[in-house]
mmCIF file of C-alpha atoms in Angstrom:
data_model
loop_
_atom_site.group_PDB
_atom_site.id
_atom_site.type_symbol
_atom_site.label_atom_id
_atom_site.label_comp_id
_atom_site.label_asym_id
_atom_site.label_seq_id
_atom_site.Cartn_x
_atom_site.Cartn_y
_atom_site.Cartn_z
ATOM 1 C CA UNK A 139 -238.840 -58.117 2.901
ATOM 2 C CA UNK A 140 -235.599 -56.696 3.667
ATOM 3 C CA UNK A 141 -235.381 -53.757 6.415
ATOM 4 C CA UNK A 142 -234.291 -50.410 5.111
ATOM 5 C CA UNK A 143 -231.313 -48.750 6.013
ATOM 6 C CA UNK A 144 -231.959 -47.087 9.861
ATOM 7 C CA UNK A 145 -231.034 -43.509 9.436
ATOM 8 C CA UNK A 146 -232.224 -42.190 13.063
ATOM 9 C CA UNK A 147 -228.896 -42.192 14.245
ATOM 10 C CA UNK A 148 -228.686 -38.709 12.523
ATOM 11 C CA UNK A 149 -231.425 -37.157 13.257
ATOM 12 C CA UNK A 150 -229.790 -36.163 17.031
ATOM 13 C CA UNK A 151 -226.439 -34.600 16.437
ATOM 14 C CA UNK A 152 -224.569 -32.399 18.881
ATOM 15 C CA UNK A 153 -222.489 -29.649 18.286
ATOM 16 C CA UNK A 154 -221.603 -27.021 20.164
ATOM 17 C CA UNK A 155 -221.316 -24.187 17.522
ATOM 18 C CA UNK A 156 -223.629 -24.616 14.838
ATOM 19 C CA UNK A 157 -226.442 -22.169 16.165
ATOM 20 C CA UNK A 158 -226.550 -18.537 14.698
ATOM 21 C CA UNK A 159 -230.181 -17.866 16.349
ATOM 22 C CA UNK A 160 -229.166 -17.195 20.036
ATOM 23 C CA UNK A 161 -230.852 -14.930 22.097
ATOM 24 C CA UNK A 162 -229.585 -11.522 22.412
ATOM 25 C CA UNK A 163 -228.334 -11.383 26.333
ATOM 26 C CA UNK A 164 -226.448 -14.141 26.153
ATOM 27 C CA UNK A 165 -222.563 -14.156 25.425
ATOM 28 C CA UNK A 166 -222.656 -16.644 22.418
ATOM 29 C CA UNK A 167 -218.706 -17.805 22.366
ATOM 30 C CA UNK A 168 -219.374 -18.396 26.185
ATOM 31 C CA UNK A 169 -222.767 -20.116 25.044
ATOM 32 C CA UNK A 170 -220.770 -22.596 22.651
ATOM 33 C CA UNK A 171 -217.708 -22.631 25.162
ATOM 34 C CA UNK A 172 -219.821 -24.406 27.820
ATOM 35 C CA UNK A 173 -221.704 -26.564 25.859
ATOM 36 C CA UNK A 174 -218.892 -28.269 24.504
ATOM 37 C CA UNK A 175 -217.449 -28.288 28.066
ATOM 38 C CA UNK A 176 -220.510 -29.906 29.293
ATOM 39 C CA UNK A 177 -220.232 -32.309 26.364
ATOM 40 C CA UNK A 178 -216.787 -33.245 27.075
ATOM 41 C CA UNK A 179 -217.568 -33.706 30.925
ATOM 42 C CA UNK A 180 -220.237 -36.202 30.002
ATOM 43 C CA UNK A 181 -218.377 -38.228 27.285
ATOM 44 C CA UNK A 182 -215.601 -38.638 30.159
ATOM 45 C CA UNK A 183 -218.192 -39.753 32.751
ATOM 46 C CA UNK A 184 -219.537 -42.478 30.112
ATOM 47 C CA UNK A 185 -215.756 -43.786 29.114
ATOM 48 C CA UNK A 186 -215.165 -44.179 33.464
ATOM 49 C CA UNK A 187 -218.158 -45.702 33.730
ATOM 50 C CA UNK A 188 -217.485 -48.222 31.006
ATOM 51 C CA UNK A 189 -213.631 -48.909 32.200
ATOM 52 C CA UNK A 190 -214.308 -49.605 35.844
ATOM 53 C CA UNK A 191 -217.279 -52.069 34.227
ATOM 54 C CA UNK A 192 -215.057 -53.716 32.401
ATOM 55 C CA UNK A 193 -212.090 -53.513 35.390
ATOM 56 C CA UNK A 194 -215.131 -55.493 37.771
ATOM 57 C CA UNK A 195 -215.982 -57.886 35.051
ATOM 58 C CA UNK A 196 -212.789 -58.870 34.439
ATOM 59 C CA UNK A 197 -212.089 -59.346 38.121
ATOM 60 C CA UNK A 198 -215.250 -61.497 38.449
ATOM 61 C CA UNK A 199 -214.567 -63.961 35.855
ATOM 62 C CA UNK A 200 -211.404 -64.435 37.254
ATOM 63 C CA UNK A 201 -212.681 -65.354 40.622
ATOM 64 C CA UNK A 202 -214.890 -67.444 38.891
ATOM 65 C CA UNK A 203 -212.401 -69.817 37.459
ATOM 66 C CA UNK A 204 -210.660 -70.090 40.834
ATOM 67 C CA UNK A 205 -213.549 -71.038 42.859
ATOM 68 C CA UNK A 206 -214.430 -73.608 39.860
ATOM 69 C CA UNK A 207 -211.125 -75.296 40.154
ATOM 70 C CA UNK A 208 -211.685 -75.631 44.408
ATOM 71 C CA UNK A 209 -215.002 -76.484 43.932
ATOM 72 C CA UNK A 210 -214.071 -79.322 41.678
ATOM 73 C CA UNK A 211 -211.412 -80.001 43.948
ATOM 74 C CA UNK A 212 -213.974 -80.632 46.635
ATOM 75 C CA UNK A 213 -213.764 -77.350 48.843
ATOM 76 C CA UNK A 214 -217.562 -76.567 50.201
ATOM 77 C CA UNK A 215 -216.661 -72.973 50.625
ATOM 78 C CA UNK A 216 -215.741 -72.606 47.195
ATOM 79 C CA UNK A 217 -218.868 -73.884 46.301
ATOM 80 C CA UNK A 218 -220.756 -71.738 48.270
ATOM 81 C CA UNK A 219 -218.528 -68.406 46.553
ATOM 82 C CA UNK A 220 -219.168 -69.946 43.273
ATOM 83 C CA UNK A 221 -223.175 -69.054 43.380
ATOM 84 C CA UNK A 222 -222.405 -65.629 44.575
ATOM 85 C CA UNK A 223 -219.919 -64.612 42.158
ATOM 86 C CA UNK A 224 -222.298 -66.003 39.204
ATOM 87 C CA UNK A 225 -225.467 -64.003 40.967
ATOM 88 C CA UNK A 226 -222.800 -60.891 40.747
ATOM 89 C CA UNK A 227 -222.130 -62.040 37.161
ATOM 90 C CA UNK A 228 -225.265 -61.841 35.978
ATOM 91 C CA UNK A 229 -225.890 -58.325 37.535
ATOM 92 C CA UNK A 230 -222.743 -57.245 36.000
ATOM 93 C CA UNK A 231 -224.292 -58.618 32.255
ATOM 94 C CA UNK A 232 -227.578 -56.753 32.933
ATOM 95 C CA UNK A 233 -225.272 -53.400 33.449
ATOM 96 C CA UNK A 234 -223.634 -54.275 30.487
ATOM 97 C CA UNK A 235 -226.875 -53.770 28.841
ATOM 98 C CA UNK A 236 -227.724 -50.723 30.056
ATOM 99 C CA UNK A 237 -224.064 -49.166 29.253
ATOM 100 C CA UNK A 238 -224.635 -50.094 25.825
ATOM 101 C CA UNK A 239 -228.403 -48.626 25.748
ATOM 102 C CA UNK A 240 -226.463 -45.468 27.157
ATOM 103 C CA UNK A 241 -224.230 -45.150 24.971
ATOM 104 C CA UNK A 242 -226.195 -45.309 21.972
ATOM 105 C CA UNK A 243 -228.549 -42.852 22.929
ATOM 106 C CA UNK A 244 -225.878 -40.222 23.316
ATOM 107 C CA UNK A 245 -225.987 -37.847 20.539
ATOM 108 C CA UNK A 246 -223.320 -37.693 17.589
ATOM 109 C CA UNK A 247 -221.183 -35.096 18.066
ATOM 110 C CA UNK A 248 -217.902 -34.439 16.526
ATOM 111 C CA UNK A 249 -215.671 -36.951 18.333
ATOM 112 C CA UNK A 250 -218.091 -39.688 17.687
ATOM 113 C CA UNK A 251 -219.728 -38.944 14.245
ATOM 114 C CA UNK A 252 -217.181 -41.257 12.259
ATOM 115 C CA UNK A 253 -214.285 -43.036 12.954
ATOM 116 C CA UNK A 254 -210.710 -43.850 11.524
ATOM 117 C CA UNK A 255 -210.743 -46.617 8.674
ATOM 118 C CA UNK A 256 -206.636 -47.089 8.005
ATOM 119 C CA UNK A 257 -204.141 -44.165 8.030
ATOM 120 C CA UNK A 258 -201.009 -44.492 5.611
ATOM 121 C CA UNK A 259 -197.734 -42.120 6.538
ATOM 122 C CA UNK A 260 -195.685 -41.288 2.829
ATOM 123 C CA UNK A 261 -192.468 -39.728 3.506
ATOM 124 C CA UNK A 262 -190.778 -39.032 0.033
ATOM 125 C CA UNK A 263 -187.479 -39.808 -0.800
ATOM 126 C CA UNK A 264 -185.183 -37.710 -2.399
ATOM 127 C CA UNK A 265 -185.323 -38.034 -6.151
ATOM 128 C CA UNK A 266 -182.312 -39.824 -7.203
ATOM 129 C CA UNK A 267 -179.938 -38.398 -9.072
ATOM 130 C CA UNK A 268 -179.552 -39.379 -13.071
ATOM 131 C CA UNK A 269 -176.046 -41.094 -13.452
ATOM 132 C CA UNK A 270 -173.736 -38.339 -15.109
ATOM 133 C CA UNK A 271 -173.359 -39.420 -18.561
ATOM 134 C CA UNK A 272 -170.398 -41.250 -20.105
ATOM 135 C CA UNK A 273 -168.191 -39.871 -22.770
ATOM 136 C CA UNK A 274 -167.370 -41.380 -25.917
ATOM 137 C CA UNK A 275 -163.783 -42.398 -24.780
ATOM 138 C CA UNK A 276 -165.329 -43.296 -21.640
ATOM 139 C CA UNK A 277 -167.189 -45.542 -22.606
ATOM 140 C CA UNK A 278 -164.776 -46.795 -25.157
ATOM 141 C CA UNK A 279 -162.760 -47.545 -22.589
ATOM 142 C CA UNK A 280 -164.970 -49.944 -20.828
ATOM 143 C CA UNK A 281 -165.947 -51.985 -23.917
ATOM 144 C CA UNK A 282 -162.049 -52.356 -24.311
ATOM 145 C CA UNK A 283 -162.096 -53.683 -20.750
ATOM 146 C CA UNK A 284 -164.241 -55.613 -20.584
ATOM 147 C CA UNK A 285 -163.506 -57.003 -23.883
ATOM 148 C CA UNK A 286 -160.218 -58.059 -22.865
ATOM 149 C CA UNK A 287 -161.625 -59.804 -19.654
ATOM 150 C CA UNK A 288 -164.714 -61.568 -20.971
ATOM 151 C CA UNK A 289 -164.681 -62.110 -24.676
ATOM 152 C CA UNK A 290 -164.042 -65.248 -24.738
ATOM 153 C CA UNK A 291 -167.140 -66.451 -23.084
ATOM 154 C CA UNK A 292 -168.988 -63.933 -25.152
ATOM 155 C CA UNK A 293 -168.137 -65.485 -28.340
ATOM 156 C CA UNK A 294 -168.800 -68.579 -27.025
ATOM 157 C CA UNK A 295 -172.411 -67.081 -25.833
ATOM 158 C CA UNK A 296 -172.612 -65.659 -29.488
ATOM 159 C CA UNK A 297 -172.467 -69.265 -31.461
ATOM 160 C CA UNK A 298 -175.157 -71.246 -29.530
ATOM 161 C CA UNK A 299 -177.930 -72.195 -31.779
ATOM 162 C CA UNK A 300 -180.725 -73.223 -29.297
ATOM 163 C CA UNK A 301 -182.161 -71.289 -26.819
ATOM 164 C CA UNK A 302 -182.153 -74.041 -23.971
ATOM 165 C CA UNK A 303 -178.006 -73.671 -23.996
ATOM 166 C CA UNK A 304 -178.024 -69.776 -23.958
ATOM 167 C CA UNK A 305 -180.252 -70.197 -21.424
ATOM 168 C CA UNK A 306 -177.876 -72.066 -19.235
ATOM 169 C CA UNK A 307 -175.330 -70.645 -20.064
ATOM 170 C CA UNK A 308 -176.714 -67.139 -19.627
ATOM 171 C CA UNK A 309 -177.687 -68.586 -15.815
ATOM 172 C CA UNK A 310 -174.028 -69.864 -15.592
ATOM 173 C CA UNK A 311 -172.191 -66.383 -16.382
ATOM 174 C CA UNK A 312 -174.591 -63.734 -15.403
ATOM 175 C CA UNK A 313 -172.211 -61.225 -15.888
ATOM 176 C CA UNK A 314 -172.635 -60.968 -19.350
ATOM 177 C CA UNK A 315 -175.957 -60.121 -19.205
ATOM 178 C CA UNK A 316 -175.535 -56.126 -19.653
ATOM 179 C CA UNK A 317 -174.870 -53.304 -22.435
ATOM 180 C CA UNK A 318 -171.433 -53.742 -22.642
ATOM 181 C CA UNK A 319 -171.875 -57.467 -23.974
ATOM 182 C CA UNK A 320 -174.536 -56.570 -26.261
ATOM 183 C CA UNK A 321 -172.439 -53.884 -27.979
ATOM 184 C CA UNK A 322 -169.145 -56.678 -28.027
ATOM 185 C CA UNK A 323 -171.491 -58.870 -29.934
ATOM 186 C CA UNK A 324 -172.858 -55.826 -32.245
ATOM 187 C CA UNK A 325 -168.804 -55.231 -32.972
ATOM 188 C CA UNK A 326 -168.469 -58.756 -33.930
ATOM 189 C CA UNK A 327 -170.889 -59.037 -36.037
ATOM 190 C CA UNK A 328 -170.138 -56.221 -38.192
ATOM 191 C CA UNK A 329 -166.102 -58.125 -38.506
ATOM 192 C CA UNK A 330 -168.105 -61.504 -39.749
ATOM 193 C CA UNK A 331 -169.997 -59.727 -42.290
ATOM 194 C CA UNK A 332 -166.471 -57.559 -43.677
ATOM 195 C CA UNK A 333 -164.877 -61.091 -43.351
ATOM 196 C CA UNK A 334 -168.081 -62.598 -45.468
ATOM 197 C CA UNK A 335 -168.375 -65.275 -42.712
ATOM 198 C CA UNK A 336 -172.037 -65.973 -43.420
ATOM 199 C CA UNK A 337 -173.376 -68.908 -41.142
ATOM 200 C CA UNK A 338 -171.333 -67.765 -38.246
ATOM 201 C CA UNK A 339 -172.591 -64.388 -38.963
ATOM 202 C CA UNK A 340 -176.576 -66.039 -38.749
ATOM 203 C CA UNK A 341 -176.295 -67.521 -35.116
ATOM 204 C CA UNK A 342 -174.302 -63.951 -33.591
ATOM 205 C CA UNK A 343 -176.946 -61.696 -34.876
ATOM 206 C CA UNK A 344 -179.453 -64.123 -33.267
ATOM 207 C CA UNK A 345 -177.865 -64.199 -29.838
ATOM 208 C CA UNK A 346 -178.058 -60.322 -29.915
ATOM 209 C CA UNK A 347 -181.113 -59.563 -30.637
ATOM 210 C CA UNK A 348 -182.119 -62.210 -28.124
ATOM 211 C CA UNK A 349 -179.754 -60.151 -25.214
ATOM 212 C CA UNK A 350 -181.132 -57.011 -26.402
ATOM 213 C CA UNK A 351 -184.774 -58.500 -26.091
ATOM 214 C CA UNK A 352 -183.888 -59.619 -22.616
ATOM 215 C CA UNK A 353 -182.473 -55.773 -21.382
ATOM 216 C CA UNK A 354 -185.735 -54.258 -22.578
ATOM 217 C CA UNK A 355 -187.695 -56.872 -21.110
ATOM 218 C CA UNK A 356 -185.614 -55.702 -17.738
ATOM 219 C CA UNK A 357 -186.256 -51.949 -18.249
ATOM 220 C CA UNK A 358 -189.916 -52.440 -18.905
ATOM 221 C CA UNK A 359 -190.433 -54.655 -15.826
ATOM 222 C CA UNK A 360 -188.484 -52.397 -13.859
ATOM 223 C CA UNK A 361 -185.923 -55.077 -12.446
ATOM 224 C CA UNK A 362 -182.533 -56.502 -13.232
ATOM 225 C CA UNK A 363 -182.721 -58.255 -16.456
ATOM 226 C CA UNK A 364 -181.176 -61.322 -14.889
ATOM 227 C CA UNK A 365 -184.393 -62.104 -12.653
ATOM 228 C CA UNK A 366 -186.392 -62.523 -16.150
ATOM 229 C CA UNK A 367 -183.969 -65.364 -17.612
ATOM 230 C CA UNK A 368 -186.426 -67.913 -17.432
ATOM 231 C CA UNK A 369 -189.488 -65.928 -18.269
ATOM 232 C CA UNK A 370 -187.887 -64.316 -21.317
ATOM 233 C CA UNK A 371 -186.530 -67.773 -22.639
ATOM 234 C CA UNK A 372 -189.979 -69.466 -21.976
ATOM 235 C CA UNK A 373 -191.555 -66.736 -24.139
ATOM 236 C CA UNK A 374 -188.858 -67.657 -27.104
ATOM 237 C CA UNK A 375 -189.933 -71.314 -26.757
ATOM 238 C CA UNK A 376 -193.599 -70.699 -27.139
ATOM 239 C CA UNK A 377 -193.808 -67.461 -28.411
ATOM 240 C CA UNK A 378 -197.059 -65.578 -29.260
ATOM 241 C CA UNK A 379 -197.304 -64.737 -33.046
ATOM 242 C CA UNK A 380 -197.146 -61.075 -32.762
ATOM 243 C CA UNK A 381 -194.264 -61.484 -30.306
ATOM 244 C CA UNK A 382 -192.736 -63.694 -32.374
ATOM 245 C CA UNK A 383 -192.983 -61.740 -35.597
ATOM 246 C CA UNK A 384 -191.419 -58.564 -33.722
ATOM 247 C CA UNK A 385 -188.586 -60.421 -32.646
ATOM 248 C CA UNK A 386 -187.836 -61.844 -36.566
ATOM 249 C CA UNK A 387 -188.608 -58.468 -38.176
ATOM 250 C CA UNK A 388 -186.048 -56.914 -35.105
ATOM 251 C CA UNK A 389 -183.482 -59.725 -36.252
ATOM 252 C CA UNK A 390 -184.168 -58.922 -40.293
ATOM 253 C CA UNK A 391 -183.385 -54.935 -39.725
ATOM 254 C CA UNK A 392 -180.764 -56.039 -37.688
ATOM 255 C CA UNK A 393 -178.593 -57.809 -40.043
ATOM 256 C CA UNK A 394 -179.204 -55.400 -42.348
ATOM 257 C CA UNK A 395 -177.698 -52.627 -40.197
ATOM 258 C CA UNK A 396 -175.039 -54.920 -39.655
ATOM 259 C CA UNK A 397 -174.407 -54.978 -43.856
ATOM 260 C CA UNK A 398 -174.647 -51.944 -44.108
ATOM 261 C CA UNK A 399 -172.372 -51.095 -41.657
ATOM 262 C CA UNK A 400 -169.472 -53.791 -43.001
ATOM 263 C CA UNK A 401 -170.129 -51.910 -46.566
ATOM 264 C CA UNK A 402 -169.374 -48.546 -45.076
ATOM 265 C CA UNK A 403 -166.298 -50.150 -43.507
ATOM 266 C CA UNK A 404 -164.877 -51.221 -46.650
ATOM 267 C CA UNK A 405 -165.393 -48.208 -48.247
ATOM 268 C CA UNK A 406 -163.779 -46.332 -45.745
ATOM 269 C CA UNK A 407 -161.009 -48.709 -45.976
ATOM 270 C CA UNK A 408 -161.081 -48.574 -49.249
ATOM 271 C CA UNK A 409 -160.520 -45.145 -49.569
ATOM 272 C CA UNK A 410 -158.073 -45.171 -47.045
ATOM 273 C CA UNK A 411 -155.410 -46.937 -49.327
ATOM 274 C CA UNK A 412 -156.065 -45.048 -51.722
ATOM 275 C CA UNK A 413 -155.057 -42.098 -50.425
ATOM 276 C CA UNK A 414 -151.896 -43.621 -48.866
ATOM 277 C CA UNK A 415 -150.921 -44.890 -52.654
ATOM 278 C CA UNK A 416 -151.616 -41.592 -53.832
ATOM 279 C CA UNK A 417 -149.330 -39.579 -51.153
ATOM 280 C CA UNK A 418 -146.975 -42.725 -51.699
ATOM 281 C CA UNK A 419 -146.701 -41.490 -55.231
ATOM 282 C CA UNK A 420 -146.809 -37.520 -54.977
ATOM 283 C CA UNK A 421 -143.752 -36.015 -57.102
ATOM 284 C CA UNK A 422 -141.301 -33.229 -55.084
ATOM 285 C CA UNK A 423 -144.047 -30.592 -56.505
ATOM 286 C CA UNK A 424 -146.465 -32.334 -54.604
ATOM 287 C CA UNK A 425 -148.687 -33.847 -57.443
ATOM 288 C CA UNK A 426 -149.929 -36.915 -58.425
ATOM 289 C CA UNK A 427 -148.245 -38.619 -61.379
ATOM 290 C CA UNK A 428 -151.208 -40.935 -62.433
ATOM 291 C CA UNK A 429 -153.774 -37.389 -62.592
ATOM 292 C CA UNK A 430 -151.138 -35.086 -64.429
ATOM 293 C CA UNK A 431 -150.617 -38.166 -67.172
ATOM 294 C CA UNK A 432 -154.358 -37.984 -67.425
ATOM 295 C CA UNK A 433 -154.321 -34.640 -68.059
ATOM 296 C CA UNK A 434 -151.785 -34.320 -70.473
ATOM 297 C CA UNK A 435 -152.161 -34.316 -74.509
ATOM 298 C CA UNK A 436 -152.353 -37.406 -76.362
ATOM 299 C CA UNK A 437 -149.512 -36.717 -78.234
ATOM 300 C CA UNK A 438 -147.327 -36.093 -75.024
ATOM 301 C CA UNK A 439 -148.834 -39.097 -73.362
ATOM 302 C CA UNK A 440 -147.625 -41.057 -76.562
ATOM 303 C CA UNK A 441 -143.933 -39.407 -75.889
ATOM 304 C CA UNK A 442 -143.890 -40.708 -72.134
ATOM 305 C CA UNK A 443 -145.479 -44.186 -72.980
ATOM 306 C CA UNK A 444 -142.696 -44.716 -75.680
ATOM 307 C CA UNK A 445 -140.128 -43.270 -73.517
ATOM 308 C CA UNK A 446 -139.041 -41.168 -76.988
ATOM 309 C CA UNK A 447 -136.984 -38.423 -75.784
ATOM 310 C CA UNK A 448 -136.344 -37.089 -79.676
ATOM 311 C CA UNK A 449 -139.830 -36.978 -79.882
ATOM 312 C CA UNK A 450 -140.697 -35.319 -76.733
ATOM 313 C CA UNK A 451 -138.613 -32.492 -78.045
ATOM 314 C CA UNK A 452 -140.348 -32.927 -81.056
ATOM 315 C CA UNK A 453 -143.651 -32.131 -79.507
ATOM 316 C CA UNK A 454 -143.026 -29.487 -77.606
ATOM 317 C CA UNK A 455 -141.326 -27.578 -80.114
ATOM 318 C CA UNK A 456 -144.510 -27.975 -82.085
ATOM 319 C CA UNK A 457 -146.587 -26.724 -79.009
ATOM 320 C CA UNK A 458 -146.965 -23.256 -78.065
ATOM 321 C CA UNK A 459 -144.390 -22.056 -75.540
ATOM 322 C CA UNK A 460 -146.933 -21.206 -73.007
ATOM 323 C CA UNK A 461 -148.547 -24.822 -73.219
ATOM 324 C CA UNK A 462 -145.538 -26.545 -73.241
ATOM 325 C CA UNK A 463 -144.206 -25.061 -70.203
ATOM 326 C CA UNK A 464 -147.743 -25.632 -68.464
ATOM 327 C CA UNK A 465 -147.268 -29.186 -69.218
ATOM 328 C CA UNK A 466 -143.728 -30.098 -68.329
ATOM 329 C CA UNK A 467 -143.984 -28.167 -64.902
ATOM 330 C CA UNK A 468 -146.648 -30.103 -63.890
ATOM 331 C CA UNK A 469 -144.391 -33.497 -65.287
ATOM 332 C CA UNK A 470 -141.697 -31.866 -63.034
ATOM 333 C CA UNK A 471 -143.563 -31.323 -60.011
ATOM 334 C CA UNK A 472 -144.857 -34.908 -60.580
ATOM 335 C CA UNK A 473 -141.530 -36.670 -60.616
ATOM 336 C CA UNK A 474 -143.016 -37.722 -64.187
ATOM 337 C CA UNK A 475 -139.780 -35.709 -65.850
ATOM 338 C CA UNK A 476 -136.084 -35.036 -64.491
ATOM 339 C CA UNK A 477 -135.687 -31.231 -65.687
ATOM 340 C CA UNK A 478 -132.345 -31.589 -68.077
ATOM 341 C CA UNK A 479 -130.959 -28.212 -69.490
ATOM 342 C CA UNK A 480 -133.398 -28.169 -72.243
ATOM 343 C CA UNK A 481 -136.182 -28.197 -69.994
ATOM 344 C CA UNK A 482 -134.860 -25.844 -67.320
ATOM 345 C CA UNK A 483 -134.181 -23.252 -70.192
ATOM 346 C CA UNK A 484 -138.082 -23.731 -71.024
ATOM 347 C CA UNK A 485 -139.568 -23.394 -67.768
ATOM 348 C CA UNK A 486 -137.794 -20.344 -66.820
ATOM 349 C CA UNK A 487 -139.118 -18.743 -70.085
ATOM 350 C CA UNK A 488 -136.411 -18.605 -72.243
ATOM 351 C CA UNK A 489 -136.977 -19.858 -75.534
ATOM 352 C CA UNK A 490 -133.701 -19.637 -77.703
ATOM 353 C CA UNK A 491 -131.491 -20.939 -74.947
ATOM 354 C CA UNK A 492 -133.961 -24.072 -74.543
ATOM 355 C CA UNK A 493 -133.334 -24.318 -78.216
ATOM 356 C CA UNK A 494 -129.912 -24.387 -78.455
ATOM 357 C CA UNK A 495 -129.631 -26.467 -75.321
ATOM 358 C CA UNK A 496 -131.950 -28.774 -77.316
ATOM 359 C CA UNK A 497 -129.366 -29.249 -80.032
ATOM 360 C CA UNK A 498 -126.548 -30.174 -77.611
ATOM 361 C CA UNK A 499 -128.381 -32.767 -75.801
ATOM 362 C CA UNK A 500 -129.655 -34.411 -79.092
ATOM 363 C CA UNK A 501 -125.569 -35.549 -79.563
ATOM 364 C CA UNK A 502 -125.599 -36.982 -75.808
ATOM 365 C CA UNK A 503 -127.747 -40.071 -76.611
ATOM 366 C CA UNK A 504 -126.635 -41.068 -72.346
ATOM 367 C CA UNK A 505 -128.873 -38.047 -71.582
ATOM 368 C CA UNK A 506 -132.174 -40.292 -72.370
ATOM 369 C CA UNK A 507 -131.477 -41.584 -68.563
ATOM 370 C CA UNK A 508 -132.774 -38.303 -66.986
ATOM 371 C CA UNK A 509 -136.561 -39.347 -68.141
ATOM 372 C CA UNK A 510 -138.347 -40.643 -65.387
ATOM 373 C CA UNK A 511 -141.478 -42.146 -65.850
ATOM 374 C CA UNK A 512 -143.646 -43.695 -62.704
ATOM 375 C CA UNK A 513 -146.514 -45.447 -64.820
ATOM 376 C CA UNK A 514 -146.440 -48.689 -62.666
ATOM 377 C CA UNK A 515 -148.490 -46.753 -59.806
ATOM 378 C CA UNK A 516 -151.321 -46.221 -62.766
ATOM 379 C CA UNK A 517 -150.965 -50.031 -63.380
ATOM 380 C CA UNK A 518 -151.721 -50.773 -59.325
ATOM 381 C CA UNK A 519 -154.387 -48.985 -59.219
ATOM 382 C CA UNK A 520 -155.719 -50.448 -62.199
ATOM 383 C CA UNK A 521 -155.465 -53.908 -61.472
#
């Protein structure tokens, strides 16, 4: 049967100020102070006795070693002195046991009841200031500088199809393991989607996602992502099913985002082109001739399509004056019609003068050149 734990050492604990019951004729603080001084004195005496014993033990053992060497060399006096020293050492050994027994019998106190196991000092460092966020202009400027310096290397990396080739290239060009290179690959992917280069787009999108996952791994481990190159590509070559599924899902989602962005870019470009064409078509009054023509009544449309001035004058004469004035003003503002004397009278509201001017205009066949119709813009848009 194994021995139990010995708790006897806790039976006698000496604390100088833990007694509340003292004699009324005794000054309690003085009693506590005297007990404390007596305990400290006893401890100092025991420590001095141990120190003296250690010094004597060291001296005797050193002398025994010296005497032993001399005795081995044939010195008879050394042999006699060696016997005396060994007898003295045996007495010191007995004294050692007495000291150990005396030290063990001492009651525990505040200085000996426990010992410090280990200590550690922690000095808090000043919190690192978060980096100042860069403006969009600064970000774009840095990206342009990075592109001008490393664009050829980035495109070469984007065209790799094998993980081993990509890993070796990044190990030889570690400066490409950064956000700027990843952003440049994203922009290149959108350009390829706009140009409909599907086969090359598959390679570049895959390398872009690889670089994004590598940067994410470095952030998760709290280290430079360049230190994770071998670990990352080893994971890709022998992937866990869940990790590979997440990789493929992110790759598919990224390719869809690239296609959506390319579509939006094409739509923006088309709108800009149409607006430029519209601005180029605007007449002197700021109206679009295509929009004005579409708003004309069918009878007026037929006049402009046939370029028949007589039919136009007849049609205007048959229309209410306000309606005729409204449509002719829009035709002038859009540049579809260069006003003659009759049109000017009509636009100014002089109906009688407009009829007289119209009769005189019928005699001048050369005035047909005043009619300006610009339907080529409309045809260009339809095509």
